[in-house]
Amino acid sequence: MKSITKIFLILGLFAFLLVAFAPSSSVANVNLESDGYTEAEAKLIEEKGEKFTFQTEVNKLMNIIINSLYSKKEIFLRELISNASDALDKIRFLALTNADLLGEGEQSNLDIHIKIDKANNVLHITDRGIGMTKDELVRNLGTIAQSGTKEFIKKVSDSAESSNLIGQFGVGFYSLFLVADSVVVTSKSNDDDQYVWTSDSQSSYTIAKDPKGNTLGRGTRISLHIKEDSKEFLDQQVIKQLVKKYSQFINFPIYLYVSEEVEIPKEEQETPITDDDEKVEETTTTEEGEDETETTEQEPEEKKTKTVYKWEELNDSKPLWMKAAKDVSKEEYTEFFRSLSKTQDTPITYSHFKTEGDTEFRSILYIPENPPSNMFDLDAAGSGLKLFVRRVFITDNLKELVPNWLRFLVGVIDSDDLPLNVSREMLQQNKILDAIKKKVIGKFISMIKELSEDEDKTKYNEFFKKFGSSMKLGAIEDQANKKRLTKYLLFPSSKEELTTFAGYVERMKEGQDQIYFITGKSKDSVEASPLIEQAIKRGYEVLFLVDPIDEYLVPQLDKYDDKYKFTNLARSGVKFNEDKEEEDQRKQTAEEFKPLLSYLKKTLSDKLERVVISKILADSPSILVSNSWGVTANQERIMKAQAHQANAQPQFNSKKIMEINPSHPLIKQLLNRLNEFGEEDETVKVSAHVLYETSALTAGYSIDNPTNFADFIYKLMMINGESLAQTNFETVKNENPGPSVSFGNDDDENQPDFQQPSPVHDEL
């Protein structure tokens, strides 16, 4: 009995799966008759249509869009018009080499039409773009990260041509479900019959051949069945306002089917003439017997009107970049930026200019408020700059147009000199592009110069925090403009929140000829580093280079203004201005500590190149630094992160240099212990290893074997067990820096028994 029950359960489950996942002939719950189909045609679509299930990611996307992605429902119109513009761009680009693709008559007009059907609560958006085949409807509207535009890019790339277009059809498309409970997409491609795609956003969609045949000629019509709570989008004034707000700078005409009341001319009025239409005179006699004539005049005629319908162009203004800058308002520039970037951000600054001479072009360049997510993805399709030739859009994915470090720029470049029928190879080899690139770079530098010279530095500082890495990349890659860009680089320092190199030089101490800096993960970590102790106490300003690209930038700069050498405090050989007395004292101290220097070098020979008296420490007992060609702690951190991304294991074979602080009580105690008990003393051995490991940690290096380090600590605690039990540790906050390093004989009785060690770097 149980076996039979199991069989029935399995059969029932199997039947359910067949119903749930097998292609179905039933159409989504969409009222096709309101889209102009007869009952018979709607039934035919239902019977012949193939039902598909949305890709899982699409369902997730629609859920995000409908519930949280867009704060304003009106955004749907911007997305759909943008998609229509993409489709028109595609067919226009292909028609450059094959004019027959456009067809003849009205079909050759590249435009967008919007029609409101209030009676059926439907909004129609139609374009005469490239259209979609049946397979393209499945791929473009049924999956995510796949779109007609993306496929088009691949096709033209394979044929050595490029036309990367605005946006990607497929993601913004789903925003229509913010205002519509169902949608009908009718599309005709030159390569296929006309098809109807329908969906009510309930995890599935249906595709069928259009029983009406080819009514579009070519292009796509999207019919939105508007929700009850979104009927304001069936008002023609609302649509006009939204097109003006979001899409007035689309490069194709946008028409709205509008109605208006007009007065009917008298000659068209067929009302028959009656006696009432004429003046009527009546004669009466007054009491005095005088005759009075009473005149009854015709009452004012009621004006007769009728409703007329027409297509009204909503974006009839010429391209903004073709206008004189004085004729364009700030609000228009902002709206144009938003139409290009598809955001509601306000640009940081912009420049509208025209170049003349050997190369002539018009341009509007914007520095956006926020960097694009793919700013450093050199393989990403598309950029913010769009190239036009005589007002015809060509591409926005031409790497030769601007250098990689300027990929964040948004705007248009319209050249009259480039050939209209142009291939990617022709553009790459065209000398005009080199001239355009130089002009764009020069204009960008002028824009940041103007920003930086503003008395209120807030705007430039905010710009640099977002785009500073790109400018540093420019200083590395663009040798021709390296000096110009370097002038506007900003860095945090020990004295300023952000400073230029010029500002640092102005604050230099008398006789200083070096720019001291330290690299690290964050400002907090480098501020706590022992490496800067002596420099700060001597009154030197230290630059904090905490952007990963800074490690590659400084070697490219060599000297600032050809005068001031850059000195990395994490490398050996740091020099401060010292008099002869300090130098003699240092030599004397080195001789005094020679036994300890030699012992540490011998004991740690596998890790250390040498051990020296430190010039950079003031409060900490010891530190590790790199030689002039070795890997610093910050470089090691960056290389490990890069190796992790590449699934590789970096090798760091260079030995480090240990610097010890002879004025620190721990170093003095270790020297005394070594002199009294010799090299075989267990405390000396353990202390040497602990000193090395802590030096590595405080410098920012990682230690090879944390377990061994822990064992050394435990041994040290056991050796000094009694002292440890009797010790009362106190944390002392030194609000003011202590004295500089002294190389004379310090009074040990005045030194504290314990001193708080320097904090470990945040990156550990």
Short mmCIF file of C-alpha atoms in Angstrom, two decimals, residues 538-744:
data_model
loop_
_atom_site.label_atom_id
_atom_site.label_comp_id
_atom_site.label_asym_id
_atom_site.label_seq_id
_atom_site.Cartn_x
_atom_site.Cartn_y
_atom_site.Cartn_z
CA ARG A 538 62.77 67.78 14.61
CA GLY A 539 59.90 69.85 13.20
CA TYR A 540 59.80 68.40 9.69
CA GLU A 541 56.51 67.96 7.86
CA VAL A 542 55.85 64.41 6.62
CA LEU A 543 53.62 63.60 3.67
CA PHE A 544 51.30 60.61 4.16
CA LEU A 545 51.05 58.67 0.89
CA VAL A 546 48.18 56.29 1.62
CA ASP A 547 46.84 55.67 -1.90
CA PRO A 548 48.19 52.35 -3.32
CA ILE A 549 49.15 54.10 -6.55
CA ASP A 550 51.49 56.42 -4.59
CA GLU A 551 54.04 53.60 -4.41
CA TYR A 552 54.31 53.75 -8.21
CA LEU A 553 54.00 57.53 -8.47
CA VAL A 554 56.95 58.73 -6.39
CA PRO A 555 59.65 56.81 -8.31
CA GLN A 556 58.36 58.52 -11.47
CA LEU A 557 58.71 61.98 -9.98
CA ASP A 558 62.36 61.76 -8.87
CA LYS A 559 62.57 65.41 -7.77
CA TYR A 560 59.91 68.05 -7.35
CA ASP A 561 60.57 71.21 -9.34
CA ASP A 562 63.97 69.66 -10.23
CA LYS A 563 65.22 70.73 -6.76
CA TYR A 564 63.70 68.75 -3.92
CA LYS A 565 64.44 65.07 -3.54
CA PHE A 566 61.76 62.71 -2.20
CA THR A 567 62.92 60.78 0.89
CA ASN A 568 61.04 57.67 2.02
CA LEU A 569 61.30 57.29 5.79
CA ALA A 570 60.75 53.53 5.40
CA ARG A 571 64.09 53.13 3.61
CA SER A 572 67.61 53.29 4.98
CA GLY A 573 69.86 56.28 4.48
CA VAL A 574 67.51 58.95 5.84
CA LYS A 575 69.40 62.14 6.68
CA PHE A 576 68.46 65.18 8.69
CA ASN A 577 70.43 68.40 8.97
CA GLU A 578 72.98 67.60 11.72
CA ASP A 579 75.94 69.55 12.98
CA LYS A 580 79.42 68.09 13.50
CA GLU A 581 78.84 67.56 17.23
CA GLU A 582 75.82 65.32 16.53
CA GLU A 583 77.79 63.34 13.95
CA ASP A 584 80.69 62.79 16.36
CA GLN A 585 78.26 61.76 19.09
CA ARG A 586 76.63 59.25 16.74
CA LYS A 587 80.00 57.65 15.94
CA GLN A 588 80.79 57.38 19.64
CA THR A 589 77.42 55.76 20.33
CA ALA A 590 77.90 53.28 17.48
CA GLU A 591 81.21 52.21 19.02
CA GLU A 592 79.60 51.80 22.45
CA PHE A 593 76.78 49.61 21.06
CA LYS A 594 79.01 47.66 18.68
CA PRO A 595 78.70 44.38 20.67
CA LEU A 596 74.90 44.49 20.47
CA LEU A 597 74.91 45.49 16.78
CA SER A 598 77.23 42.58 15.95
CA TYR A 599 75.27 40.08 18.05
CA LEU A 600 71.93 40.97 16.49
CA LYS A 601 73.40 40.79 12.98
CA LYS A 602 74.92 37.34 13.67
CA THR A 603 71.85 35.93 15.43
CA LEU A 604 69.40 37.19 12.79
CA SER A 605 71.66 36.86 9.76
CA ASP A 606 69.02 34.98 7.77
CA LYS A 607 66.67 37.94 8.10
CA LEU A 608 68.83 41.03 8.37
CA GLU A 609 71.27 42.67 6.00
CA ARG A 610 72.74 44.80 8.80
CA VAL A 611 71.92 46.45 12.16
CA VAL A 612 72.61 50.18 12.66
CA ILE A 613 72.03 53.03 15.09
CA SER A 614 68.77 54.69 14.07
CA LYS A 615 68.40 58.24 12.80
CA ILE A 616 64.60 58.06 12.55
CA LEU A 617 63.50 56.72 15.96
CA ALA A 618 62.77 58.85 19.00
CA ASP A 619 60.47 56.87 21.31
CA SER A 620 60.48 53.29 20.01
CA PRO A 621 63.27 50.77 20.71
CA SER A 622 63.76 49.46 17.15
CA ILE A 623 62.33 49.27 13.65
CA LEU A 624 62.89 47.51 10.34
CA VAL A 625 63.52 49.45 7.15
CA SER A 626 64.26 48.48 3.58
CA ASN A 627 67.38 49.28 1.62
CA SER A 628 67.17 51.60 -1.38
CA TRP A 629 66.13 48.81 -3.78
CA GLY A 630 64.26 46.48 -1.43
CA VAL A 631 60.53 46.03 -0.81
CA THR A 632 58.98 48.28 1.81
CA ALA A 633 56.23 47.07 4.13
CA ASN A 634 53.57 48.92 2.16
CA GLN A 635 54.85 47.55 -1.15
CA GLU A 636 54.77 44.07 0.34
CA ARG A 637 51.15 44.57 1.44
CA ILE A 638 50.09 45.76 -2.02
CA MET A 639 51.96 42.96 -3.81
CA LYS A 640 50.35 40.35 -1.58
CA ALA A 641 46.90 41.76 -2.31
CA GLN A 642 47.60 41.71 -6.06
CA ALA A 643 49.00 38.18 -5.84
CA HIS A 644 45.91 37.05 -3.95
CA GLN A 645 43.70 38.38 -6.73
CA ALA A 646 45.83 36.54 -9.29
CA ASN A 647 45.95 33.34 -7.17
CA ALA A 648 49.75 33.59 -7.01
CA GLN A 649 52.26 33.55 -4.17
CA PRO A 650 54.69 36.48 -4.14
CA GLN A 651 58.30 35.96 -3.08
CA PHE A 652 60.06 38.54 -0.89
CA ASN A 653 63.73 37.59 -0.61
CA SER A 654 65.33 40.92 0.27
CA LYS A 655 66.76 41.16 3.75
CA LYS A 656 65.82 44.07 5.95
CA ILE A 657 67.85 46.57 7.93
CA MET A 658 67.24 46.85 11.68
CA GLU A 659 67.65 50.25 13.31
CA ILE A 660 67.91 50.43 17.09
CA ASN A 661 67.35 53.42 19.36
CA PRO A 662 70.33 53.67 21.76
CA SER A 663 68.46 55.99 24.14
CA HIS A 664 65.62 53.53 24.74
CA PRO A 665 65.83 51.68 28.11
CA LEU A 666 65.12 48.28 26.57
CA ILE A 667 68.06 48.61 24.20
CA LYS A 668 70.33 49.75 27.03
CA GLN A 669 69.21 46.86 29.21
CA LEU A 670 69.80 44.37 26.41
CA LEU A 671 73.33 45.73 25.87
CA ASN A 672 74.10 45.48 29.58
CA ARG A 673 72.71 41.92 29.72
CA LEU A 674 74.81 40.91 26.72
CA ASN A 675 77.98 42.40 28.20
CA GLU A 676 77.36 40.74 31.59
CA PHE A 677 76.09 37.25 30.66
CA GLY A 678 77.31 36.76 27.10
CA GLU A 679 75.73 35.53 23.89
CA GLU A 680 74.57 32.19 25.33
CA ASP A 681 72.30 33.77 27.89
CA GLU A 682 68.71 32.62 27.32
CA THR A 683 67.25 36.07 28.06
CA VAL A 684 69.52 37.68 25.49
CA LYS A 685 68.60 35.09 22.85
CA VAL A 686 64.86 35.37 23.41
CA SER A 687 65.02 39.17 23.62
CA ALA A 688 66.83 39.38 20.28
CA HIS A 689 64.12 37.39 18.51
CA VAL A 690 61.30 39.28 20.19
CA LEU A 691 62.98 42.57 19.29
CA TYR A 692 63.13 41.55 15.62
CA GLU A 693 59.52 40.36 15.46
CA THR A 694 58.13 43.47 17.14
CA SER A 695 60.26 45.65 14.87
CA ALA A 696 58.74 43.93 11.86
CA LEU A 697 55.20 44.37 13.16
CA THR A 698 55.57 48.05 14.03
CA ALA A 699 57.12 48.72 10.60
CA GLY A 700 54.14 47.11 8.92
CA TYR A 701 55.72 43.84 7.82
CA SER A 702 54.10 40.50 8.46
CA ILE A 703 56.02 37.94 10.50
CA ASP A 704 56.91 34.57 9.04
CA ASN A 705 55.83 32.38 11.94
CA PRO A 706 53.36 33.81 14.49
CA THR A 707 53.59 30.61 16.56
CA ASN A 708 57.32 31.03 17.09
CA PHE A 709 56.76 34.66 18.02
CA ALA A 710 54.20 33.59 20.63
CA ASP A 711 56.65 31.01 22.01
CA PHE A 712 59.34 33.68 22.43
CA ILE A 713 56.87 35.89 24.27
CA TYR A 714 55.91 33.03 26.60
CA LYS A 715 59.59 32.28 27.32
CA LEU A 716 60.25 35.93 28.07
CA MET A 717 57.31 35.98 30.45
CA MET A 718 58.59 32.85 32.22
CA ILE A 719 62.11 34.21 32.50
CA ASN A 720 60.82 37.40 34.09
CA GLY A 721 57.99 35.76 36.01
CA GLU A 722 58.73 37.33 39.37
CA SER A 723 59.22 40.82 37.94
CA LEU A 724 56.06 40.45 35.88
CA ALA A 725 54.04 39.52 38.96
CA GLN A 726 55.29 42.59 40.80
CA THR A 727 54.91 45.04 37.94
CA ASN A 728 52.16 47.63 37.77
CA PHE A 729 51.71 48.62 34.09
CA GLU A 730 50.43 52.11 33.48
CA THR A 731 49.42 53.63 30.16
CA VAL A 732 50.92 57.09 29.78
CA LYS A 733 49.50 59.41 27.13
CA ASN A 734 52.21 61.70 25.80
CA GLU A 735 50.30 64.69 24.48
CA ASN A 736 53.56 66.48 23.60
CA PRO A 737 56.42 64.84 21.73
CA GLY A 738 59.40 63.84 23.87
CA PRO A 739 62.97 65.01 23.40
CA SER A 740 65.02 64.11 20.35
CA VAL A 741 67.46 61.21 20.50
CA SER A 742 70.50 61.83 22.63
CA PHE A 743 73.73 59.95 22.05
CA GLY A 744 75.37 60.77 25.37
#
